[in-house]
Amino acid sequence: MRGPVFAALLTSLVAAAQCSSSFEQQCSKLTQKLDIDNATVWFTHSVAAGTNLTFPDSDPSCGQAALAVGVDFCRVALYVATSSRSGISMEAWLPRNWTGRFLSTGNGGLNGCLSYDDMAYATELGFATVGANNGHNGTSGEPFLNNPDVIEDFAWRSVHTNVVVGKQISEAFYKKQHTKSYYLGCSTGGRQGFKSAQSFPEDFDGIVAGAPAIDFNNLNSWSGHFYLLTGPAGSPTYLTPEQWSAVHADIMAQCDGIDGYVDGIIEEPKICQYRPESLICPPGTPANSTSTCITGAQAGTVRAVFSDLHGANGTLVYPRMQPGSELLGTPSIYYGGRPFPYSADWFKYVVYNNPAWDPATLGPADYAYSDALNPSDIRTWSGDLTAFRARGAKILHYHGLQDQIISSANSPRYYDHVAQTMDLPAAALDEFYRFFQISGMGHCAGGPGATFIGQGRDSTASLDPEQNVLMAVVRWVEQGMAPEAILGTAFVDGVAGGEVAFRRRHCKYPLRNIYMGEGDPREADSWKCVV
Ligand SMILES: *[C@@H]1O[C@H](CO)[C@@H](O)[C@H](O)[C@H]1NC(C)=O
Ligand SMILES: *[C@@H]1O[C@H](CO)[C@@H](O)[C@H](O)[C@H]1NC(C)=O
Ligand SMILES: *[C@@H]1O[C@H](CO)[C@@H](O)[C@H](O)[C@H]1NC(C)=O
Ligand SMILES: *[C@@H]1O[C@H](CO)[C@@H](O)[C@H](O)[C@H]1NC(C)=O
Ligand SMILES: *[C@@H]1O[C@H](CO)[C@@H](O)[C@H](O)[C@H]1NC(C)=O
Ligand SMILES: *[C@@H]1O[C@H](CO)[C@@H](O)[C@H](O)[C@H]1NC(C)=O
């Protein structure tokens, strides 16, 4: 990606020299031209290509690193009140070389952090780009305490307000309306994309939604329940990181070959019915040599991790963790013998308004209560995308099949829910909604697979729509050419632009990928998508 972007940058610098003063003046004068309800504009100033931006106003918990953006743009920062006790901090980044397109970014986890990397990515590609803090600052759930308006911002109002205001700012700056409007987000950002498709179909013409945190109440119950399964470190039900490595190797031994090729990547985890009991230590195994085998109690933990979570009355709460992500998830995320912070914060600061609530007490009554509470319909599970479809909008959904935080098993469940709700087979959903399973990808990025699919600035191998989910949705919206598959790239050193390790074409659900048994398995054409 860097090559083309910097080539474009050189050209733009030449052009820039001729009209830079007017661009800068236009940007600094923008403050006076903005007349936005409930808004306080903090600053508008132009940023020259290559400037190393720092973010002193960003909450330290966001850990926002300095960022060099490769194009000239006008940076606008403002506060917009959403109620008498809530509001969003937002920014609009308006590139000099504008394509006419508008794009909104999303957020992650429970956070209140602008996704500056995504903003830089889209701004460099010529989108007038907006981002917001989701109604609060920082990564903690504490600002939700006793303030349903802050929760409402988090559930939907931040993105929607950001888009409505952002489009006004873009029009005021460029003196014309944008042509098409896009969305890019993953995780909580993926949920925000689906919330827009479900409830604000006018906001976007094209949405890229990755690893969506949908069925959000139940997701928090599920992500909190792992601590109940493992107990604290040292419990009979707790596995050490070494034992999780042994479990991973055993999963691969049982399931990696199902797709026809053994490479540490399971192409369709759904058909992996892993049996952990095969790892139980032989009788008489000395206690100091159990790092590669497990006890019966530990096998119970592992089996529960890879089983659907049911509520007290037997209803599905959330589908199982897909097998394969153990090395990415161990031990720090779910199996580390500690409560998962997002889930704990959600129950403390939203569900019970009680900071003293103990995550070790989580159980089926809490699952039922929190899902019934469903504040501001944060569930984000409506299967009715009729209005979105009717205006010709498109949604590209992807999910990494080694996602260690949001099980990829939940995404096909939503796709099938839409199919049932709208009474449409896959061939008809194809018109507006396509879902791609990305083998070997962790949560939103990373992992051993061909995970560079253009979902972010550092996850981009190419701007070719065949290889880039954002450019794929742009081509789908603007030229009517829908993506049939996403060609992913894996790099030897894991960094975009280096030596290519292999490429693989990720299939459109419900198809799955298999190796055809001959040909170089590093070549995408040696694999095919099958029913
Ligand atoms: C503007 O962006 C387009 C791509 O959207 C690129 O082809 C063109 O070279 C850029 N122009 C300048 C002056 O940077
Ligand atoms: C940008 O600034 C940060 C912090 O001020 C610094 O650590 C980093 O090296 C700088 N990057 C570049 C490319 O200059
Ligand atoms: C978030 O941070 C910004 C910048 O520091 C600040 O102006 C704003 O008031 C904060 N918002 C909230 C809700 O605390
Ligand atoms: C402005 O804020 C008030 C609450 O303070 C709200 O009722 C109103 O809808 C807001 N206006 C817009 C355009 O968002
Ligand atoms: C395990 O303990 C036994 C007896 O204490 C000892 O002989 C053996 O070397 C230990 N093995 C390892 C791998 O530490
Ligand atoms: C089972 O519990 C869920 C909430 O956990 C509730 O929505 C559902 O109605 C219950 N079903 C029955 C049959 O009671």
XYZ file of C-alpha atoms and ligand atoms in Angstrom:
615
model
C 0.000 0.000 0.000
C 2.753 2.416 0.892
C 4.084 2.470 -2.692
C 0.957 3.755 -4.423
C 0.078 6.047 -1.549
C 3.443 7.737 -1.540
C 3.520 7.998 -5.324
C 0.159 9.725 -5.128
C 1.532 11.862 -2.338
C 4.396 13.178 -4.485
C 1.964 14.164 -7.211
C -0.283 15.812 -4.682
C 2.611 17.793 -3.191
C 3.336 19.297 -6.593
C -0.306 20.211 -7.066
C -0.441 21.366 -3.470
C 2.286 23.946 -3.966
C 0.028 25.863 -6.355
C -3.002 26.146 -4.151
C -1.787 25.439 -0.654
C -2.592 28.827 0.755
C -6.201 28.623 -0.354
C -6.592 25.118 1.075
C -5.117 26.220 4.398
C -7.181 29.402 4.505
C -10.315 27.522 3.618
C -9.582 25.118 6.435
C -8.889 27.730 9.073
C -11.971 29.714 8.025
C -14.174 26.666 8.313
C -14.855 27.334 12.006
C -16.921 30.391 11.120
C -18.826 28.582 8.397
C -19.997 25.744 10.606
C -23.420 26.181 12.112
C -24.169 22.915 13.837
C -26.780 22.344 16.507
C -25.391 21.566 19.950
C -21.807 21.746 18.694
C -18.701 23.472 20.017
C -15.897 23.536 17.464
C -12.518 23.134 19.164
C -10.288 23.764 16.159
C -9.958 23.531 12.423
C -6.468 23.458 11.019
C -4.674 22.055 8.040
C -2.193 19.236 8.432
C 0.580 18.825 5.872
C 1.360 15.401 4.453
C 3.937 13.577 6.547
C 3.238 15.507 9.767
C 3.831 13.315 12.789
C 0.531 13.864 14.589
C 0.359 13.352 18.330
C -2.856 13.181 20.351
C -2.394 14.982 23.657
C -6.178 15.175 24.203
C -6.669 11.431 23.772
C -7.272 9.589 27.032
C -4.019 7.853 28.093
C -5.847 4.505 28.348
C -6.430 4.666 24.582
C -2.674 4.277 24.143
C -2.818 6.272 20.929
C 0.614 6.348 19.293
C 1.849 9.218 17.138
C 0.754 8.893 13.539
C 2.172 10.228 10.276
C -0.528 10.749 7.653
C 0.640 10.656 4.052
C -1.659 13.324 2.580
C -2.644 16.944 3.217
C -5.924 17.309 5.048
C -8.032 19.730 7.041
C -8.539 18.520 10.609
C -11.703 19.565 12.434
C -12.347 18.717 16.077
C -15.553 19.424 17.949
C -17.871 18.426 20.749
C -21.519 17.683 20.048
C -23.969 17.423 22.928
C -26.341 14.485 22.562
C -28.358 15.270 25.708
C -28.039 17.471 28.773
C -25.691 14.898 30.333
C -23.877 13.355 27.361
C -22.042 14.216 24.188
C -19.471 13.057 21.691
C -16.001 14.291 20.845
C -15.536 13.924 17.115
C -13.142 14.759 14.334
C -13.470 15.166 10.596
C -10.388 14.707 8.404
C -10.936 16.298 5.030
C -8.293 15.438 2.444
C -7.178 17.974 -0.132
C -7.393 15.331 -2.841
C -10.973 14.348 -2.175
C -12.643 11.516 -4.090
C -16.104 12.844 -3.225
C -16.631 9.922 -0.846
C -17.499 10.104 2.849
C -16.507 7.496 5.447
C -17.167 6.940 9.126
C -14.921 4.858 11.328
C -16.055 3.014 14.469
C -14.672 2.038 17.866
C -13.494 -1.038 19.773
C -14.273 -2.843 23.027
C -16.135 -0.611 25.472
C -13.972 2.236 24.373
C -14.248 5.792 23.925
C -11.203 6.148 21.649
C -11.192 7.607 18.147
C -9.821 5.094 15.648
C -7.110 7.407 14.343
C -5.388 4.640 12.383
C -8.563 3.913 10.443
C -9.091 7.645 9.958
C -5.575 7.949 8.509
C -6.187 4.933 6.258
C -9.401 6.329 4.790
C -8.117 9.918 4.566
C -5.086 8.726 2.586
C -7.495 6.987 0.220
C -9.330 10.269 -0.366
C -12.430 9.781 1.799
C -13.726 12.684 3.888
C -13.416 10.737 7.122
C -14.992 11.053 10.551
C -14.423 9.400 13.897
C -15.919 9.906 17.342
C -15.239 8.861 20.918
C -18.469 6.881 21.255
C -19.722 9.209 23.967
C -16.991 8.811 26.560
C -13.226 8.922 26.864
C -10.930 5.984 27.499
C -11.316 2.222 27.675
C -13.121 1.824 31.000
C -16.862 1.245 31.337
C -17.027 3.535 34.360
C -18.555 6.534 32.494
C -21.694 4.405 31.936
C -22.425 4.323 35.655
C -25.895 5.752 36.296
C -25.959 7.523 32.939
C -28.194 5.830 30.340
C -27.474 8.673 27.908
C -23.795 7.738 27.774
C -24.901 4.146 27.134
C -27.222 5.352 24.383
C -24.314 7.138 22.723
C -22.348 3.903 22.904
C -25.230 1.803 21.561
C -25.948 3.926 18.475
C -26.050 7.687 18.955
C -22.353 8.438 18.675
C -21.929 6.937 15.207
C -25.226 8.315 13.930
C -24.574 11.844 15.265
C -21.024 11.699 13.972
C -22.294 10.835 10.502
C -25.060 13.448 10.391
C -22.713 16.190 11.622
C -19.757 14.883 9.617
C -21.690 15.081 6.359
C -22.588 18.718 7.158
C -18.941 19.555 7.824
C -17.828 17.850 4.628
C -20.386 19.772 2.594
C -19.461 23.076 4.234
C -15.803 22.502 3.446
C -15.990 21.183 -0.108
C -19.095 23.220 -0.980
C -20.783 20.165 -2.374
C -22.362 17.007 -1.085
C -20.449 13.772 -0.927
C -21.209 11.206 -3.620
C -21.336 7.976 -1.586
C -21.092 7.265 2.120
C -19.144 4.364 3.650
C -18.440 2.764 6.982
C -15.399 0.791 8.157
C -15.175 -0.894 11.544
C -14.362 -4.098 13.386
C -15.375 -5.663 16.722
C -17.484 -3.016 18.490
C -16.938 -1.217 15.198
C -18.487 -4.206 13.412
C -21.487 -3.991 15.720
C -21.802 -0.281 14.975
C -21.826 -1.110 11.253
C -24.669 -3.580 11.692
C -26.548 -1.171 13.968
C -26.405 1.369 11.155
C -27.656 -1.162 8.583
C -30.473 -2.236 10.932
C -31.601 1.132 12.310
C -30.086 3.946 10.205
C -30.210 2.648 6.653
C -29.823 6.184 5.256
C -26.422 6.700 6.832
C -24.313 4.545 4.520
C -24.261 3.236 0.966
C -21.584 0.692 1.786
C -20.558 -0.904 5.071
C -17.545 -3.020 5.958
C -18.297 -4.732 9.282
C -15.680 -7.063 10.767
C -15.936 -9.491 13.694
C -19.117 -7.764 14.880
C -19.889 -7.647 18.608
C -23.555 -8.356 17.848
C -25.941 -10.081 20.245
C -23.999 -7.763 22.505
C -25.649 -8.495 25.863
C -25.125 -12.211 25.458
C -21.603 -11.667 24.162
C -20.762 -10.050 27.504
C -22.266 -12.996 29.381
C -20.278 -15.417 27.260
C -17.001 -13.513 27.541
C -17.516 -13.322 31.315
C -18.221 -17.038 31.695
C -14.682 -18.237 30.883
C -13.499 -17.160 34.297
C -16.200 -19.370 35.788
C -14.917 -22.288 33.708
C -11.214 -21.915 34.502
C -11.336 -20.449 37.996
C -8.286 -18.536 39.165
C -4.810 -19.770 38.257
C -4.012 -22.957 40.165
C -7.637 -24.178 40.366
C -8.160 -27.833 39.365
C -10.143 -26.545 36.361
C -7.451 -24.070 35.255
C -5.014 -24.931 32.452
C -1.526 -23.480 32.243
C -0.397 -21.741 29.034
C 1.740 -24.826 28.278
C -1.341 -27.010 28.551
C -3.260 -24.694 26.218
C -0.402 -25.100 23.737
C -0.865 -28.860 24.035
C -4.621 -28.435 23.497
C -3.940 -26.343 20.407
C -1.594 -28.970 18.983
C -4.185 -31.662 19.697
C -6.935 -29.615 17.986
C -4.713 -29.238 14.955
C -3.939 -32.969 15.005
C -7.669 -33.732 14.998
C -8.946 -31.006 12.664
C -6.279 -29.271 10.573
C -6.389 -31.873 7.800
C -10.163 -31.657 7.266
C -9.617 -28.977 4.592
C -7.099 -31.184 2.783
C -3.916 -29.430 3.887
C -2.034 -29.356 7.198
C -0.775 -25.820 7.751
C -1.960 -24.741 11.202
C -5.097 -23.203 9.673
C -8.555 -24.733 9.954
C -10.619 -23.520 7.003
C -13.991 -24.378 8.546
C -13.865 -24.679 12.360
C -17.584 -25.459 12.414
C -16.864 -29.037 11.338
C -14.162 -29.485 13.975
C -15.785 -31.416 16.824
C -12.779 -31.504 19.088
C -12.462 -34.232 21.728
C -10.192 -33.021 24.579
C -10.400 -36.276 26.532
C -7.691 -37.672 24.253
C -5.246 -35.460 26.159
C -5.946 -36.871 29.631
C -2.682 -37.901 31.318
C -1.970 -41.624 31.680
C -2.368 -42.973 35.224
C 0.670 -42.378 37.410
C 1.872 -39.324 35.466
C 4.130 -37.366 37.881
C 2.657 -33.992 38.823
C 5.713 -32.186 37.447
C 5.288 -33.585 33.936
C 1.688 -32.671 33.125
C 2.530 -29.775 30.834
C 1.551 -31.744 27.729
C -1.412 -33.628 29.155
C -4.435 -32.621 31.238
C -6.635 -33.941 34.018
C -10.233 -35.020 33.604
C -11.364 -31.790 35.293
C -9.292 -29.745 32.851
C -10.756 -31.694 29.935
C -14.146 -30.616 31.288
C -13.029 -26.977 31.068
C -11.809 -27.414 27.503
C -14.973 -29.191 26.419
C -17.068 -26.379 27.920
C -14.987 -23.721 26.128
C -15.771 -25.437 22.813
C -19.470 -25.958 23.574
C -22.335 -23.505 23.091
C -23.340 -21.595 26.221
C -26.935 -22.225 27.286
C -29.078 -20.369 29.797
C -31.040 -21.773 32.710
C -33.977 -22.792 30.512
C -31.790 -24.351 27.840
C -31.944 -21.418 25.405
C -28.760 -20.645 23.519
C -26.973 -17.693 25.087
C -24.013 -17.607 22.722
C -22.281 -20.096 20.441
C -19.056 -21.815 21.353
C -15.532 -20.538 20.952
C -14.313 -21.857 17.627
C -11.398 -24.279 17.971
C -8.053 -22.990 16.695
C -7.449 -19.644 18.433
C -5.896 -21.043 21.639
C -2.418 -19.651 21.076
C -3.808 -16.207 20.285
C -6.148 -16.318 23.274
C -3.928 -17.930 25.868
C -3.511 -16.989 28.540
C -4.161 -13.286 28.640
C -7.651 -12.985 27.192
C -10.136 -15.583 28.396
C -8.142 -18.426 29.949
C -5.813 -16.446 32.181
C -7.687 -17.069 35.422
C -8.988 -13.499 35.623
C -12.373 -11.953 34.872
C -12.573 -10.447 31.391
C -12.505 -6.671 31.978
C -15.075 -5.607 29.346
C -17.614 -8.093 30.612
C -16.956 -7.180 34.242
C -17.304 -3.456 33.445
C -20.485 -4.036 31.475
C -22.163 -5.805 34.377
C -20.823 -3.381 37.008
C -21.444 -0.076 35.296
C -24.395 -0.831 33.030
C -26.380 -3.897 34.049
C -26.235 -3.479 37.842
C -24.968 0.095 38.357
C -22.877 -1.387 41.126
C -19.092 -1.053 40.993
C -18.844 -3.644 43.773
C -20.515 -6.379 41.710
C -18.333 -9.502 41.740
C -17.643 -11.083 38.301
C -17.073 -14.427 40.040
C -20.828 -14.571 40.769
C -21.885 -14.416 37.102
C -24.477 -17.028 36.200
C -27.587 -17.861 34.151
C -29.808 -15.427 36.085
C -27.422 -12.628 35.100
C -27.434 -13.743 31.452
C -31.213 -13.586 31.384
C -31.420 -10.288 33.258
C -28.878 -8.455 31.112
C -30.385 -9.638 27.833
C -33.857 -8.588 28.971
C -32.467 -5.188 30.024
C -30.903 -4.642 26.575
C -30.215 -0.918 27.107
C -30.852 1.226 24.006
C -31.245 -2.027 22.068
C -27.528 -2.556 22.133
C -28.230 -6.205 21.300
C -27.922 -5.274 17.581
C -29.559 -8.478 16.423
C -32.397 -7.361 14.147
C -32.476 -9.648 11.136
C -34.561 -7.197 9.132
C -32.380 -5.259 6.686
C -35.297 -4.457 4.375
C -34.866 -0.669 4.397
C -31.117 -0.971 3.900
C -31.638 -3.286 0.957
C -34.394 -1.136 -0.519
C -32.099 1.835 -0.951
C -29.505 -0.269 -2.702
C -26.937 -0.207 0.102
C -24.401 -3.021 0.503
C -22.816 -4.669 3.514
C -19.600 -6.682 3.489
C -19.226 -8.730 6.653
C -16.030 -10.592 7.538
C -14.871 -12.582 10.535
C -11.510 -14.175 11.359
C -11.791 -17.903 11.977
C -9.201 -17.774 14.753
C -10.890 -14.895 16.541
C -9.788 -15.183 20.153
C -12.248 -12.575 21.507
C -15.531 -12.779 19.572
C -16.193 -16.314 18.407
C -16.539 -16.468 14.634
C -19.332 -18.998 15.225
C -21.652 -16.069 15.965
C -21.362 -14.519 12.503
C -22.928 -17.322 10.419
C -25.654 -17.441 13.069
C -26.494 -13.810 12.301
C -26.305 -14.354 8.546
C -28.714 -17.274 8.869
C -30.941 -15.153 11.117
C -31.169 -12.502 8.388
C -31.944 -15.240 5.844
C -34.795 -16.498 8.040
C -36.129 -13.056 8.982
C -36.150 -11.749 5.413
C -37.136 -15.118 3.975
C -34.261 -15.067 1.477
C -31.809 -17.719 0.289
C -28.098 -16.901 0.003
C -28.412 -16.134 -3.721
C -30.881 -13.339 -2.904
C -28.957 -12.048 0.115
C -25.987 -11.751 -2.245
C -27.625 -8.688 -3.759
C -26.895 -6.619 -0.635
C -25.247 -8.718 2.094
C -22.155 -10.903 1.735
C -20.237 -12.614 4.507
C -16.641 -13.852 4.227
C -14.931 -16.164 6.687
C -11.216 -15.306 6.940
C -9.286 -18.445 7.828
C -6.333 -18.146 10.186
C -7.231 -14.597 11.247
C -7.461 -13.543 14.892
C -9.619 -10.707 16.211
C -9.864 -8.223 13.308
C -6.262 -8.829 12.194
C -3.222 -10.978 12.878
C -2.912 -14.749 13.037
C -1.203 -17.305 10.790
C -3.594 -17.030 7.823
C -3.733 -14.785 4.775
C -5.050 -11.996 6.967
C -4.082 -8.883 5.009
C -7.387 -7.992 3.357
C -7.366 -4.198 3.519
C -9.408 -4.045 6.719
C -7.026 -1.461 8.170
C -4.035 0.650 7.357
C -1.534 -1.930 8.616
C -3.479 -4.884 7.204
C -3.381 -3.881 3.577
C -1.498 -5.817 0.920
C -3.107 -4.077 -2.046
C -5.783 -1.569 -3.034
C -7.082 -3.979 -5.668
C -10.769 -4.581 -4.829
C -10.158 -8.330 -5.151
C -7.762 -8.027 -2.203
C -9.156 -5.156 -0.196
C -12.494 -5.238 1.630
C -12.888 -1.442 1.647
C -12.175 -1.041 -2.057
C -14.361 -4.109 -2.704
C -17.374 -2.436 -1.113
C -16.634 0.798 -3.002
C -16.604 -1.095 -6.298
C -19.765 -2.967 -5.325
C -21.613 0.279 -4.518
C -20.304 2.365 -7.408
C -19.940 -0.178 -10.210
C -22.273 -2.946 -9.138
C -19.433 -5.493 -9.121
C -19.927 -7.573 -5.994
C -17.065 -9.482 -4.340
C -17.203 -13.254 -4.894
C -14.218 -13.959 -2.630
C -11.550 -11.955 -0.803
C -7.965 -12.687 -1.770
C -5.868 -12.477 1.401
C -2.106 -12.265 1.749
C 0.215 -13.589 4.451
C 3.650 -11.984 4.801
C 6.714 -13.891 5.972
C 7.539 -11.373 8.711
C 3.910 -10.425 9.346
C 4.324 -6.870 8.045
C 2.608 -5.524 4.925
C 4.900 -4.959 1.995
C 7.447 -7.631 2.911
C 8.015 -11.004 1.317
C 4.742 -12.812 0.590
C 4.418 -16.148 2.407
C 1.216 -17.258 0.658
C -2.138 -16.066 -0.615
C -5.532 -17.606 -0.116
C -8.978 -16.734 -1.397
C -11.498 -16.496 1.440
C -14.882 -17.877 0.534
C -18.291 -16.305 0.697
C -20.448 -18.011 3.298
C -21.894 -20.652 3.225
C -19.076 -21.918 0.972
C -15.894 -23.233 2.541
C -12.349 -23.528 1.269
C -10.548 -26.788 0.495
C -7.144 -27.642 -0.945
C -7.593 -29.452 -4.229
C -4.861 -31.949 -3.451
C -2.348 -30.790 -6.036
C -0.616 -27.558 -6.906
C 1.333 -25.200 -4.667
C -0.754 -24.728 -1.510
C 0.705 -21.211 -1.208
C -1.201 -20.251 -4.365
C -4.835 -19.256 -3.999
C -5.718 -21.163 -7.184
C -4.757 -24.478 -5.566
C -7.822 -24.103 -3.349
C -11.510 -23.898 -4.139
C -14.699 -22.814 -2.461
C -17.124 -25.698 -2.085
C -20.617 -26.167 -0.697
C -5.791 11.955 -6.012
O -6.255 10.655 -5.661
C -6.395 9.785 -6.774
C -6.965 8.492 -6.245
O -8.160 8.712 -5.616
C -5.072 9.575 -7.438
O -5.250 8.751 -8.557
C -4.484 10.901 -7.837
O -3.192 10.717 -8.315
C -4.440 11.850 -6.657
N -4.037 13.169 -7.120
C -3.146 13.876 -6.498
C -2.870 15.238 -7.071
O -2.563 13.478 -5.502
C 6.506 10.677 15.996
O 6.470 11.175 17.309
C 6.628 10.174 18.291
C 6.400 10.777 19.667
O 6.603 12.133 19.688
C 8.003 9.559 18.153
O 8.164 8.544 19.113
C 8.140 8.960 16.760
O 9.434 8.455 16.566
C 7.836 9.989 15.706
N 7.776 9.335 14.414
C 8.325 9.830 13.324
C 8.151 9.053 12.055
O 8.954 10.875 13.317
C -13.196 13.802 26.390
O -11.945 14.412 26.184
C -12.018 15.696 25.578
C -10.629 16.151 25.253
O -9.786 16.073 26.359
C -12.755 16.630 26.534
O -12.835 17.918 26.000
C -14.144 16.072 26.732
O -14.859 16.880 27.631
C -14.076 14.666 27.268
N -15.409 14.093 27.234
C -15.958 13.536 28.292
C -17.309 12.982 28.106
O -15.374 13.465 29.373
C -29.471 19.103 20.866
O -29.450 18.640 22.198
C -30.719 18.452 22.769
C -30.538 17.989 24.203
O -29.605 18.764 24.859
C -31.484 17.403 21.999
O -32.765 17.256 22.531
C -31.564 17.797 20.556
O -32.148 16.738 19.819
C -30.184 18.061 20.011
N -30.270 18.527 18.645
C -29.726 17.844 17.643
C -29.906 18.413 16.278
O -29.091 16.810 17.812
C 9.932 -34.680 38.302
O 10.117 -35.043 39.658
C 10.885 -36.235 39.793
C 10.859 -36.656 41.250
O 10.833 -35.528 42.092
C 12.298 -35.949 39.260
O 13.093 -37.110 39.386
C 12.211 -35.548 37.811
O 13.487 -35.158 37.329
C 11.257 -34.368 37.637
N 11.065 -34.144 36.230
C 11.085 -32.958 35.676
C 10.809 -32.914 34.195
O 11.282 -31.927 36.301
C -35.328 -18.558 28.271
O -34.526 -17.493 28.746
C -34.363 -16.424 27.845
C -33.477 -15.408 28.475
O -32.301 -15.974 28.910
C -35.703 -15.825 27.516
O -35.523 -14.805 26.527
C -36.635 -16.903 26.967
O -37.904 -16.353 26.794
C -36.709 -18.075 27.928
N -37.478 -19.128 27.300
C -38.404 -19.803 27.942
C -39.083 -20.876 27.153
O -38.688 -19.565 29.103
